[in-house]
Amino acid sequence: MANATTFSLMLQFFFLTFCCLSYFSFAFTSQDYANALEKSILFFEGQRSGKLPSNQRLTWRGDSGLSDGSTYHVLVQILL
């Protein structure tokens, strides 16, 4: 009888733990993905090269690579 009671209590404990962990992981998941996506997009915006748009969010990042290939007379085609 004691084994059945112990097993029942352990089962209840594991079920309660699982429910709590599931709840907390669900509560933080959507916010974490949104935050990670925002930071990823900002990172890729910072990696751009060439003439940057006026609405560039990273104010410390300026135009770069505008004369790459000029020493070898490489023609650069600008895509808009």
XYZ file of N, CA and C in Angstrom:
240
model
N 0.814 -1.190 0.000
C 0.000 0.000 0.000
C 0.862 1.259 0.000
N 1.980 1.194 0.724
C 2.861 2.352 0.793
C 3.495 2.633 -0.560
N 3.809 1.586 -1.301
C 4.398 1.772 -2.629
C 3.415 2.451 -3.578
N 2.153 2.081 -3.499
C 1.137 2.691 -4.359
C 0.952 4.171 -4.016
N 0.982 4.501 -2.739
C 0.836 5.892 -2.319
C 2.049 6.712 -2.754
N 3.232 6.145 -2.569
C 4.464 6.829 -2.973
C 4.471 7.055 -4.480
N 4.095 6.010 -5.211
C 4.054 6.133 -6.668
C 3.041 7.194 -7.091
N 1.893 7.220 -6.457
C 0.856 8.200 -6.788
C 1.339 9.622 -6.508
N 2.009 9.809 -5.384
C 2.538 11.139 -5.058
C 3.622 11.564 -6.040
N 4.486 10.622 -6.407
C 5.541 10.940 -7.375
C 4.931 11.290 -8.731
N 3.922 10.544 -9.127
C 3.261 10.809 -10.401
C 2.603 12.185 -10.394
N 1.949 12.519 -9.303
C 1.331 13.841 -9.186
C 2.387 14.942 -9.220
N 3.505 14.714 -8.547
C 4.584 15.707 -8.531
C 5.132 15.930 -9.939
N 5.397 14.846 -10.679
C 5.934 14.976 -12.026
C 4.924 15.623 -12.971
N 3.658 15.298 -12.805
C 2.629 15.909 -13.636
C 2.542 17.409 -13.374
N 2.561 17.785 -12.103
C 2.507 19.204 -11.741
C 3.738 19.948 -12.251
N 4.896 19.336 -12.117
C 6.138 19.943 -12.626
C 6.071 20.124 -14.132
N 5.599 19.105 -14.834
C 5.481 19.187 -16.288
C 4.519 20.295 -16.702
N 3.391 20.391 -16.013
C 2.414 21.439 -16.334
C 2.987 22.837 -16.111
N 3.721 22.996 -15.016
C 4.318 24.304 -14.733
C 5.369 24.667 -15.770
N 6.220 23.715 -16.129
C 7.247 23.986 -17.131
C 6.632 24.278 -18.489
N 5.581 23.564 -18.828
C 4.900 23.817 -20.101
C 4.303 25.215 -20.124
N 3.702 25.617 -19.019
C 3.100 26.948 -18.940
C 4.149 28.032 -19.076
N 5.269 27.896 -18.354
C 6.298 28.934 -18.405
C 6.988 28.971 -19.759
N 7.211 27.831 -20.379
C 7.847 27.847 -21.692
C 6.920 28.473 -22.727
N 5.617 28.247 -22.609
C 4.675 28.870 -23.535
C 4.587 30.369 -23.300
N 4.675 30.795 -22.062
C 4.542 32.207 -21.719
C 5.702 33.033 -22.267
N 6.882 32.458 -22.331
C 8.051 33.214 -22.761
C 8.414 32.977 -24.222
N 7.864 31.997 -24.854
C 8.268 31.626 -26.201
C 7.978 32.709 -27.224
N 6.768 33.208 -27.300
C 6.426 34.167 -28.345
C 7.213 35.460 -28.197
N 7.439 35.901 -26.970
C 8.199 37.126 -26.743
C 9.657 36.911 -27.122
N 10.216 35.764 -26.783
C 11.606 35.490 -27.106
C 11.835 35.430 -28.612
N 10.904 34.811 -29.343
C 11.055 34.748 -30.792
C 10.932 36.127 -31.420
N 10.029 36.931 -30.949
C 9.871 38.282 -31.492
C 11.134 39.105 -31.230
N 11.677 38.979 -30.039
C 12.897 39.710 -29.685
C 14.076 39.220 -30.526
N 14.199 37.909 -30.688
C 15.295 37.349 -31.488
C 15.175 37.764 -32.952
N 13.958 37.777 -33.470
C 13.752 38.182 -34.856
C 14.109 39.648 -35.054
N 13.702 40.495 -34.123
C 14.024 41.922 -34.219
C 15.534 42.148 -34.207
N 16.236 41.458 -33.320
C 17.696 41.606 -33.248
C 18.383 41.046 -34.481
N 17.849 39.963 -35.042
C 18.438 39.389 -36.256
C 18.302 40.337 -37.433
N 17.137 40.937 -37.573
C 16.924 41.886 -38.675
C 17.827 43.102 -38.503
N 17.972 43.577 -37.280
C 18.852 44.714 -37.019
C 20.297 44.363 -37.348
N 20.711 43.141 -37.014
C 22.065 42.690 -37.336
C 22.296 42.699 -38.843
N 21.350 42.151 -39.602
C 21.515 42.111 -41.054
C 21.452 43.494 -41.674
N 20.686 44.409 -41.094
C 20.694 45.789 -41.582
C 22.074 46.410 -41.362
N 22.722 46.067 -40.281
C 24.055 46.588 -39.995
C 25.130 46.014 -40.891
N 24.869 44.884 -41.535
C 25.859 44.242 -42.395
C 25.791 44.724 -43.841
N 24.850 45.593 -44.136
C 24.717 46.063 -45.513
C 25.918 46.902 -45.915
N 26.187 46.879 -47.184
C 27.298 47.646 -47.732
C 26.785 48.454 -48.911
N 27.500 49.525 -49.216
C 27.088 50.378 -50.327
C 26.438 51.643 -49.817
N 25.684 52.282 -50.677
C 24.962 53.505 -50.311
C 23.753 53.088 -49.479
N 23.732 53.524 -48.235
C 22.660 53.129 -47.326
C 21.492 54.101 -47.394
N 20.293 53.618 -47.131
C 19.124 54.499 -47.182
C 19.139 55.514 -46.040
N 18.388 56.558 -46.201
C 18.363 57.614 -45.185
C 17.692 57.163 -43.893
N 16.886 56.135 -43.960
C 16.207 55.649 -42.756
C 16.972 54.512 -42.064
N 18.264 54.476 -42.253
C 19.115 53.457 -41.619
C 18.990 53.556 -40.101
N 18.626 52.448 -39.426
C 18.412 52.478 -37.976
C 19.711 52.533 -37.182
N 20.782 52.019 -37.733
C 22.072 52.068 -37.042
C 22.777 53.356 -37.456
N 22.664 54.363 -36.619
C 23.173 55.687 -36.989
C 24.689 55.723 -37.086
N 25.382 54.836 -36.414
C 26.840 54.832 -36.464
C 27.363 54.186 -37.738
N 26.490 53.501 -38.474
C 26.911 52.808 -39.697
C 26.714 53.734 -40.881
N 27.785 53.937 -41.641
C 27.689 54.803 -42.808
C 27.863 54.022 -44.099
N 27.871 54.732 -45.201
C 28.077 54.109 -46.501
C 29.453 53.447 -46.520
N 29.550 52.305 -47.178
C 30.832 51.611 -47.257
C 30.925 50.850 -48.571
N 32.138 50.629 -48.975
C 32.379 49.843 -50.178
C 31.986 50.526 -51.468
N 31.905 51.848 -51.459
C 31.455 52.555 -52.660
C 32.489 52.537 -53.776
N 33.737 52.358 -53.418
C 34.779 52.367 -54.460
C 35.492 51.019 -54.563
N 34.863 49.964 -54.047
C 35.468 48.633 -54.165
C 35.637 48.251 -55.631
N 36.797 47.746 -55.963
C 37.080 47.317 -57.324
C 37.566 48.422 -58.231
N 37.609 49.654 -57.749
C 38.010 50.766 -58.619
C 39.477 50.680 -59.013
N 40.319 50.099 -58.181
C 41.737 49.983 -58.531
C 41.952 49.009 -59.687
N 40.995 48.109 -59.901
C 41.094 47.157 -61.013
C 40.112 47.503 -62.127
N 39.538 48.703 -62.069
C 38.611 49.216 -63.082
C 37.403 48.293 -63.272
N 36.862 47.813 -62.155
C 35.683 46.972 -62.180
C 34.453 47.881 -62.197
N 33.562 47.643 -63.134
C 32.349 48.434 -63.217
C 31.330 47.864 -62.233
N 30.793 48.734 -61.418
C 29.809 48.323 -60.424
C 28.435 48.762 -60.894
N 27.540 47.816 -60.994
C 26.178 48.129 -61.393
C 25.340 48.299 -60.128
N 24.709 49.446 -60.017
C 23.891 49.735 -58.840
C 22.459 49.289 -59.127
N 21.952 48.431 -58.242
C 20.583 47.946 -58.379
C 19.693 48.739 -57.436
N 18.641 49.287 -57.963
C 17.687 50.031 -57.123
C 16.380 49.307 -57.076
